[in-house]
JSON list of C-alpha atoms in Angstrom, two decimals:
[
{"chain": "L", "resi": 6, "resn": "MET", "atom": "CA", "xyz": [-0.05, 0.00, 0.02]},
{"chain": "L", "resi": 7, "resn": "GLN", "atom": "CA", "xyz": [1.27, 3.47, -0.87]},
{"chain": "L", "resi": 8, "resn": "ALA", "atom": "CA", "xyz": [0.97, 6.46, 1.53]},
{"chain": "L", "resi": 9, "resn": "PHE", "atom": "CA", "xyz": [-0.47, 9.73, 0.12]},
{"chain": "L", "resi": 10, "resn": "PRO", "atom": "CA", "xyz": [-0.33, 13.25, 1.56]},
{"chain": "L", "resi": 11, "resn": "LEU", "atom": "CA", "xyz": [-3.27, 14.14, 3.76]},
{"chain": "L", "resi": 12, "resn": "SER", "atom": "CA", "xyz": [-6.03, 16.09, 2.16]},
{"chain": "L", "resi": 13, "resn": "SER", "atom": "CA", "xyz": [-9.30, 17.15, 3.69]},
{"chain": "L", "resi": 14, "resn": "THR", "atom": "CA", "xyz": [-11.35, 15.63, 0.85]},
{"chain": "L", "resi": 15, "resn": "ALA", "atom": "CA", "xyz": [-9.63, 12.16, 1.00]},
{"chain": "L", "resi": 16, "resn": "PHE", "atom": "CA", "xyz": [-9.63, 12.08, 4.78]},
{"chain": "L", "resi": 17, "resn": "ALA", "atom": "CA", "xyz": [-13.30, 13.30, 5.19]},
{"chain": "L", "resi": 18, "resn": "PRO", "atom": "CA", "xyz": [-14.84, 9.79, 5.50]},
{"chain": "L", "resi": 19, "resn": "PHE", "atom": "CA", "xyz": [-12.55, 9.09, 8.55]},
{"chain": "L", "resi": 20, "resn": "GLY", "atom": "CA", "xyz": [-12.38, 12.46, 10.21]},
{"chain": "L", "resi": 21, "resn": "GLU", "atom": "CA", "xyz": [-11.30, 16.03, 9.73]},
{"chain": "L", "resi": 22, "resn": "LEU", "atom": "CA", "xyz": [-7.95, 17.84, 9.40]},
{"chain": "L", "resi": 23, "resn": "VAL", "atom": "CA", "xyz": [-6.87, 20.29, 12.09]},
{"chain": "L", "resi": 24, "resn": "ALA", "atom": "CA", "xyz": [-4.88, 23.13, 10.58]},
{"chain": "L", "resi": 25, "resn": "ASP", "atom": "CA", "xyz": [-4.89, 26.93, 10.35]},
{"chain": "L", "resi": 26, "resn": "ALA", "atom": "CA", "xyz": [-6.53, 26.77, 7.03]},
{"chain": "L", "resi": 27, "resn": "THR", "atom": "CA", "xyz": [-9.50, 24.97, 8.60]},
{"chain": "L", "resi": 28, "resn": "ALA", "atom": "CA", "xyz": [-10.32, 27.77, 11.05]},
{"chain": "L", "resi": 29, "resn": "HIS", "atom": "CA", "xyz": [-13.86, 28.95, 10.71]},
{"chain": "L", "resi": 30, "resn": "SER", "atom": "CA", "xyz": [-12.89, 32.33, 12.08]},
{"chain": "L", "resi": 31, "resn": "ILE", "atom": "CA", "xyz": [-9.70, 34.16, 12.98]},
{"chain": "L", "resi": 32, "resn": "PHE", "atom": "CA", "xyz": [-9.92, 37.10, 15.33]},
{"chain": "L", "resi": 33, "resn": "PRO", "atom": "CA", "xyz": [-7.63, 39.09, 17.72]},
{"chain": "L", "resi": 34, "resn": "VAL", "atom": "CA", "xyz": [-7.58, 38.27, 21.45]},
{"chain": "L", "resi": 35, "resn": "ASN", "atom": "CA", "xyz": [-5.61, 39.31, 24.53]},
{"chain": "L", "resi": 36, "resn": "ASP", "atom": "CA", "xyz": [-5.55, 42.99, 23.75]},
{"chain": "L", "resi": 37, "resn": "GLY", "atom": "CA", "xyz": [-4.51, 42.28, 20.15]},
{"chain": "L", "resi": 38, "resn": "ARG", "atom": "CA", "xyz": [-1.36, 40.40, 21.12]},
{"chain": "L", "resi": 39, "resn": "ALA", "atom": "CA", "xyz": [-2.62, 37.10, 19.67]},
{"chain": "L", "resi": 40, "resn": "LEU", "atom": "CA", "xyz": [-4.82, 35.79, 16.96]},
{"chain": "L", "resi": 41, "resn": "ARG", "atom": "CA", "xyz": [-7.30, 33.10, 17.74]},
{"chain": "L", "resi": 42, "resn": "HIS", "atom": "CA", "xyz": [-7.91, 30.50, 15.03]},
{"chain": "L", "resi": 43, "resn": "ALA", "atom": "CA", "xyz": [-11.31, 29.21, 16.13]},
{"chain": "L", "resi": 44, "resn": "ARG", "atom": "CA", "xyz": [-13.20, 25.98, 15.64]},
{"chain": "L", "resi": 45, "resn": "LEU", "atom": "CA", "xyz": [-10.31, 24.14, 13.91]},
{"chain": "L", "resi": 46, "resn": "ALA", "atom": "CA", "xyz": [-12.09, 20.85, 14.70]},
{"chain": "L", "resi": 47, "resn": "THR", "atom": "CA", "xyz": [-15.33, 19.58, 16.16]},
{"chain": "L", "resi": 48, "resn": "PRO", "atom": "CA", "xyz": [-14.66, 16.97, 18.92]},
{"chain": "L", "resi": 49, "resn": "LYS", "atom": "CA", "xyz": [-17.58, 14.49, 19.18]},
{"chain": "L", "resi": 50, "resn": "SER", "atom": "CA", "xyz": [-18.67, 12.01, 21.84]},
{"chain": "L", "resi": 51, "resn": "ILE", "atom": "CA", "xyz": [-21.77, 10.10, 22.82]},
{"chain": "L", "resi": 52, "resn": "SER", "atom": "CA", "xyz": [-23.86, 12.13, 25.26]},
{"chain": "L", "resi": 53, "resn": "ALA", "atom": "CA", "xyz": [-22.93, 10.39, 28.43]},
{"chain": "L", "resi": 54, "resn": "ALA", "atom": "CA", "xyz": [-22.31, 12.13, 31.73]},
{"chain": "L", "resi": 55, "resn": "TYR", "atom": "CA", "xyz": [-19.62, 9.54, 32.69]},
{"chain": "L", "resi": 56, "resn": "LEU", "atom": "CA", "xyz": [-17.23, 10.57, 29.89]},
{"chain": "L", "resi": 57, "resn": "ARG", "atom": "CA", "xyz": [-14.42, 12.90, 30.81]},
{"chain": "L", "resi": 58, "resn": "GLN", "atom": "CA", "xyz": [-12.30, 14.92, 28.39]},
{"chain": "L", "resi": 59, "resn": "GLU", "atom": "CA", "xyz": [-8.71, 13.77, 28.39]},
{"chain": "L", "resi": 60, "resn": "ILE", "atom": "CA", "xyz": [-5.79, 15.90, 27.02]},
{"chain": "L", "resi": 61, "resn": "SER", "atom": "CA", "xyz": [-2.62, 13.95, 26.80]},
{"chain": "L", "resi": 62, "resn": "LEU", "atom": "CA", "xyz": [0.94, 14.24, 25.33]},
{"chain": "L", "resi": 63, "resn": "TYR", "atom": "CA", "xyz": [1.95, 11.38, 23.10]},
{"chain": "L", "resi": 64, "resn": "ARG", "atom": "CA", "xyz": [5.74, 11.00, 22.57]},
{"chain": "L", "resi": 65, "resn": "VAL", "atom": "CA", "xyz": [5.93, 8.82, 19.46]},
{"chain": "L", "resi": 66, "resn": "ALA", "atom": "CA", "xyz": [9.10, 6.88, 18.58]},
{"chain": "L", "resi": 67, "resn": "CYS", "atom": "CA", "xyz": [10.33, 6.95, 15.02]},
{"chain": "L", "resi": 68, "resn": "SER", "atom": "CA", "xyz": [9.48, 4.03, 12.76]},
{"chain": "L", "resi": 69, "resn": "PRO", "atom": "CA", "xyz": [11.27, 3.07, 9.52]},
{"chain": "L", "resi": 70, "resn": "TRP", "atom": "CA", "xyz": [9.68, 2.37, 6.17]},
{"chain": "L", "resi": 71, "resn": "PRO", "atom": "CA", "xyz": [7.96, 0.09, 5.31]},
{"chain": "L", "resi": 72, "resn": "VAL", "atom": "CA", "xyz": [5.47, 0.11, 8.15]},
{"chain": "L", "resi": 73, "resn": "GLU", "atom": "CA", "xyz": [3.68, -3.09, 9.02]},
{"chain": "L", "resi": 74, "resn": "VAL", "atom": "CA", "xyz": [-0.02, -2.73, 10.08]},
{"chain": "L", "resi": 75, "resn": "ALA", "atom": "CA", "xyz": [-1.00, -5.82, 12.04]},
{"chain": "L", "resi": 76, "resn": "TYR", "atom": "CA", "xyz": [-4.14, -4.41, 13.65]},
{"chain": "L", "resi": 77, "resn": "PHE", "atom": "CA", "xyz": [-6.54, -1.51, 13.77]},
{"chain": "L", "resi": 78, "resn": "GLU", "atom": "CA", "xyz": [-8.14, 0.28, 16.74]},
{"chain": "L", "resi": 79, "resn": "ARG", "atom": "CA", "xyz": [-11.19, 2.43, 17.17]},
{"chain": "L", "resi": 80, "resn": "HIS", "atom": "CA", "xyz": [-12.82, 4.56, 19.86]},
{"chain": "L", "resi": 81, "resn": "ALA", "atom": "CA", "xyz": [-16.62, 4.12, 19.62]},
{"chain": "L", "resi": 82, "resn": "LEU", "atom": "CA", "xyz": [-17.39, 6.67, 22.40]},
{"chain": "L", "resi": 83, "resn": "SER", "atom": "CA", "xyz": [-15.52, 9.70, 21.08]},
{"chain": "L", "resi": 84, "resn": "SER", "atom": "CA", "xyz": [-13.57, 11.35, 18.33]},
{"chain": "L", "resi": 85, "resn": "GLN", "atom": "CA", "xyz": [-9.75, 11.34, 18.90]},
{"chain": "L", "resi": 86, "resn": "LEU", "atom": "CA", "xyz": [-7.70, 14.36, 17.89]},
{"chain": "L", "resi": 87, "resn": "PHE", "atom": "CA", "xyz": [-3.91, 14.43, 17.35]},
{"chain": "L", "resi": 88, "resn": "TYR", "atom": "CA", "xyz": [-1.96, 17.63, 16.72]},
{"chain": "L", "resi": 89, "resn": "PRO", "atom": "CA", "xyz": [1.79, 17.46, 16.05]},
{"chain": "L", "resi": 90, "resn": "LEU", "atom": "CA", "xyz": [4.01, 19.61, 18.36]},
{"chain": "L", "resi": 91, "resn": "GLY", "atom": "CA", "xyz": [7.16, 18.76, 16.49]},
{"chain": "L", "resi": 92, "resn": "SER", "atom": "CA", "xyz": [8.35, 18.80, 12.83]},
{"chain": "L", "resi": 93, "resn": "ALA", "atom": "CA", "xyz": [8.41, 15.05, 12.07]},
{"chain": "L", "resi": 94, "resn": "ALA", "atom": "CA", "xyz": [6.35, 13.62, 9.26]},
{"chain": "L", "resi": 95, "resn": "TYR", "atom": "CA", "xyz": [3.82, 11.12, 10.49]},
{"chain": "L", "resi": 96, "resn": "LEU", "atom": "CA", "xyz": [1.73, 8.25, 8.99]},
{"chain": "L", "resi": 97, "resn": "VAL", "atom": "CA", "xyz": [-2.06, 7.73, 9.35]},
{"chain": "L", "resi": 98, "resn": "VAL", "atom": "CA", "xyz": [-3.60, 4.43, 8.22]},
{"chain": "L", "resi": 99, "resn": "VAL", "atom": "CA", "xyz": [-7.41, 4.14, 8.33]},
{"chain": "L", "resi": 100, "resn": "CYS", "atom": "CA", "xyz": [-10.04, 1.80, 6.91]},
{"chain": "L", "resi": 101, "resn": "ALA", "atom": "CA", "xyz": [-13.89, 1.38, 6.72]},
{"chain": "L", "resi": 102, "resn": "SER", "atom": "CA", "xyz": [-15.88, -1.22, 8.66]},
{"chain": "L", "resi": 103, "resn": "ASP", "atom": "CA", "xyz": [-17.06, -4.37, 6.99]},
{"chain": "L", "resi": 104, "resn": "ALA", "atom": "CA", "xyz": [-20.62, -5.56, 7.09]},
{"chain": "L", "resi": 105, "resn": "LEU", "atom": "CA", "xyz": [-20.07, -6.96, 10.63]},
{"chain": "L", "resi": 106, "resn": "GLY", "atom": "CA", "xyz": [-18.42, -3.79, 11.92]},
{"chain": "L", "resi": 107, "resn": "ALA", "atom": "CA", "xyz": [-14.86, -5.20, 11.89]},
{"chain": "L", "resi": 108, "resn": "PRO", "atom": "CA", "xyz": [-12.01, -3.34, 10.00]},
{"chain": "L", "resi": 109, "resn": "ASP", "atom": "CA", "xyz": [-12.05, -4.03, 6.26]},
{"chain": "L", "resi": 110, "resn": "PRO", "atom": "CA", "xyz": [-8.39, -4.13, 5.20]},
{"chain": "L", "resi": 111, "resn": "LEU", "atom": "CA", "xyz": [-9.42, -4.01, 1.52]},
{"chain": "L", "resi": 112, "resn": "THR", "atom": "CA", "xyz": [-10.52, -0.39, 2.13]},
{"chain": "L", "resi": 113, "resn": "ALA", "atom": "CA", "xyz": [-7.37, 0.65, 4.00]},
{"chain": "L", "resi": 114, "resn": "ILE", "atom": "CA", "xyz": [-5.72, 3.90, 2.90]},
{"chain": "L", "resi": 115, "resn": "ALA", "atom": "CA", "xyz": [-2.50, 5.51, 4.24]},
{"chain": "L", "resi": 116, "resn": "PHE", "atom": "CA", "xyz": [-1.77, 9.25, 4.53]},
{"chain": "L", "resi": 117, "resn": "THR", "atom": "CA", "xyz": [1.31, 11.23, 5.50]},
{"chain": "L", "resi": 118, "resn": "GLY", "atom": "CA", "xyz": [1.05, 14.41, 7.55]},
{"chain": "L", "resi": 119, "resn": "GLY", "atom": "CA", "xyz": [3.44, 16.97, 8.92]},
{"chain": "L", "resi": 120, "resn": "THR", "atom": "CA", "xyz": [3.98, 20.17, 10.82]},
{"chain": "L", "resi": 121, "resn": "GLY", "atom": "CA", "xyz": [0.87, 22.30, 11.40]},
{"chain": "L", "resi": 122, "resn": "CYS", "atom": "CA", "xyz": [-1.71, 19.72, 10.34]},
{"chain": "L", "resi": 123, "resn": "GLY", "atom": "CA", "xyz": [-3.38, 17.50, 12.82]},
{"chain": "L", "resi": 124, "resn": "ILE", "atom": "CA", "xyz": [-6.21, 14.97, 12.53]},
{"chain": "L", "resi": 125, "resn": "ASN", "atom": "CA", "xyz": [-9.53, 14.39, 14.31]},
{"chain": "L", "resi": 126, "resn": "TYR", "atom": "CA", "xyz": [-10.84, 10.90, 13.83]},
{"chain": "L", "resi": 127, "resn": "HIS", "atom": "CA", "xyz": [-14.61, 10.44, 13.74]},
{"chain": "L", "resi": 128, "resn": "PRO", "atom": "CA", "xyz": [-15.92, 8.24, 16.57]},
{"chain": "L", "resi": 129, "resn": "GLY", "atom": "CA", "xyz": [-15.73, 4.61, 15.55]},
{"chain": "L", "resi": 130, "resn": "THR", "atom": "CA", "xyz": [-13.09, 5.13, 12.83]},
{"chain": "L", "resi": 131, "resn": "TRP", "atom": "CA", "xyz": [-10.70, 2.14, 12.47]},
{"chain": "L", "resi": 132, "resn": "HIS", "atom": "CA", "xyz": [-7.11, 3.39, 12.53]},
{"chain": "L", "resi": 133, "resn": "TYR", "atom": "CA", "xyz": [-3.60, 2.18, 13.11]},
{"chain": "L", "resi": 134, "resn": "PRO", "atom": "CA", "xyz": [-1.82, 3.96, 16.03]},
{"chain": "L", "resi": 135, "resn": "LEU", "atom": "CA", "xyz": [0.15, 7.05, 15.11]},
{"chain": "L", "resi": 136, "resn": "VAL", "atom": "CA", "xyz": [3.58, 6.45, 13.51]},
{"chain": "L", "resi": 137, "resn": "THR", "atom": "CA", "xyz": [6.30, 9.04, 13.13]},
{"chain": "L", "resi": 138, "resn": "LEU", "atom": "CA", "xyz": [8.80, 8.98, 10.27]},
{"chain": "L", "resi": 139, "resn": "GLY", "atom": "CA", "xyz": [12.35, 10.26, 10.47]},
{"chain": "L", "resi": 140, "resn": "GLN", "atom": "CA", "xyz": [12.46, 11.31, 14.06]},
{"chain": "L", "resi": 141, "resn": "GLN", "atom": "CA", "xyz": [10.60, 11.03, 17.38]},
{"chain": "L", "resi": 142, "resn": "SER", "atom": "CA", "xyz": [7.93, 13.64, 17.77]},
{"chain": "L", "resi": 143, "resn": "ASP", "atom": "CA", "xyz": [5.28, 14.79, 20.34]},
{"chain": "L", "resi": 144, "resn": "PHE", "atom": "CA", "xyz": [1.55, 15.11, 19.70]},
{"chain": "L", "resi": 145, "resn": "LEU", "atom": "CA", "xyz": [-1.22, 16.64, 21.68]},
{"chain": "L", "resi": 146, "resn": "MET", "atom": "CA", "xyz": [-4.18, 14.19, 22.01]},
{"chain": "L", "resi": 147, "resn": "LEU", "atom": "CA", "xyz": [-7.81, 15.04, 22.90]},
{"chain": "L", "resi": 148, "resn": "MET", "atom": "CA", "xyz": [-10.44, 12.44, 23.54]},
{"chain": "L", "resi": 149, "resn": "ALA", "atom": "CA", "xyz": [-13.48, 11.77, 25.74]},
{"chain": "L", "resi": 150, "resn": "GLU", "atom": "CA", "xyz": [-13.00, 8.69, 27.87]},
{"chain": "L", "resi": 151, "resn": "SER", "atom": "CA", "xyz": [-15.09, 6.50, 30.22]},
{"chain": "L", "resi": 152, "resn": "GLY", "atom": "CA", "xyz": [-12.16, 4.82, 31.92]},
{"chain": "L", "resi": 153, "resn": "THR", "atom": "CA", "xyz": [-13.42, 1.35, 30.71]},
{"chain": "L", "resi": 154, "resn": "GLU", "atom": "CA", "xyz": [-12.43, -1.07, 27.96]},
{"chain": "L", "resi": 155, "resn": "ALA", "atom": "CA", "xyz": [-15.11, 0.62, 25.80]},
{"chain": "L", "resi": 156, "resn": "ASP", "atom": "CA", "xyz": [-12.60, 3.42, 25.24]},
{"chain": "L", "resi": 157, "resn": "CYS", "atom": "CA", "xyz": [-10.46, 1.46, 22.78]},
{"chain": "L", "resi": 158, "resn": "GLU", "atom": "CA", "xyz": [-11.35, -1.60, 20.75]},
{"chain": "L", "resi": 159, "resn": "ILE", "atom": "CA", "xyz": [-8.57, -3.51, 18.98]},
{"chain": "L", "resi": 160, "resn": "ALA", "atom": "CA", "xyz": [-8.96, -5.89, 16.03]},
{"chain": "L", "resi": 161, "resn": "TRP", "atom": "CA", "xyz": [-6.04, -7.97, 14.66]},
{"chain": "L", "resi": 162, "resn": "LEU", "atom": "CA", "xyz": [-5.86, -8.56, 10.99]},
{"chain": "L", "resi": 163, "resn": "ALA", "atom": "CA", "xyz": [-5.58, -12.04, 9.52]},
{"chain": "L", "resi": 164, "resn": "GLN", "atom": "CA", "xyz": [-2.80, -10.74, 7.21]},
{"chain": "L", "resi": 165, "resn": "PRO", "atom": "CA", "xyz": [-0.77, -7.62, 8.04]},
{"chain": "L", "resi": 166, "resn": "LEU", "atom": "CA", "xyz": [-0.65, -4.74, 5.59]},
{"chain": "L", "resi": 167, "resn": "LEU", "atom": "CA", "xyz": [2.61, -3.19, 4.42]},
{"chain": "L", "resi": 168, "resn": "VAL", "atom": "CA", "xyz": [2.80, 0.60, 3.89]},
{"chain": "L", "resi": 169, "resn": "GLN", "atom": "CA", "xyz": [5.48, 1.99, 1.54]},
{"chain": "L", "resi": 170, "resn": "SER", "atom": "CA", "xyz": [6.61, 5.59, 1.36]}
]
């Protein structure tokens, strides 16, 4: 499988891009010392009082090409947002669900992202964990969680996928 640059159109079935260009409005704040780029993404979660918003820092080790995808995970209760804090390129691998709700590897697609462009997976989107390319990098992560196993479902593939640069 070949990886393609992230684009909002190609990624739309799986989530939304988080970048300055996606801001719905930009306006000055803090006595004009800053510009607020507002509504870059729309986090979503089921309407349950027991969910809590979690903001975490992910420090992701560098992986070499090709990247082997042996499983997918999804978060049915919430969207999951990642925003790069470093300059490393990163890999996103997603796929649709099959008729039984399991990941369909035949629909898998791989994207590469970089500085200034994050992603916000729709709730229930099958994806491979974040992979950085070239160097270790940090990412800000936002997700609503219940603190139970329902937060993350993992499905192993019968045959791993191989992603090329």
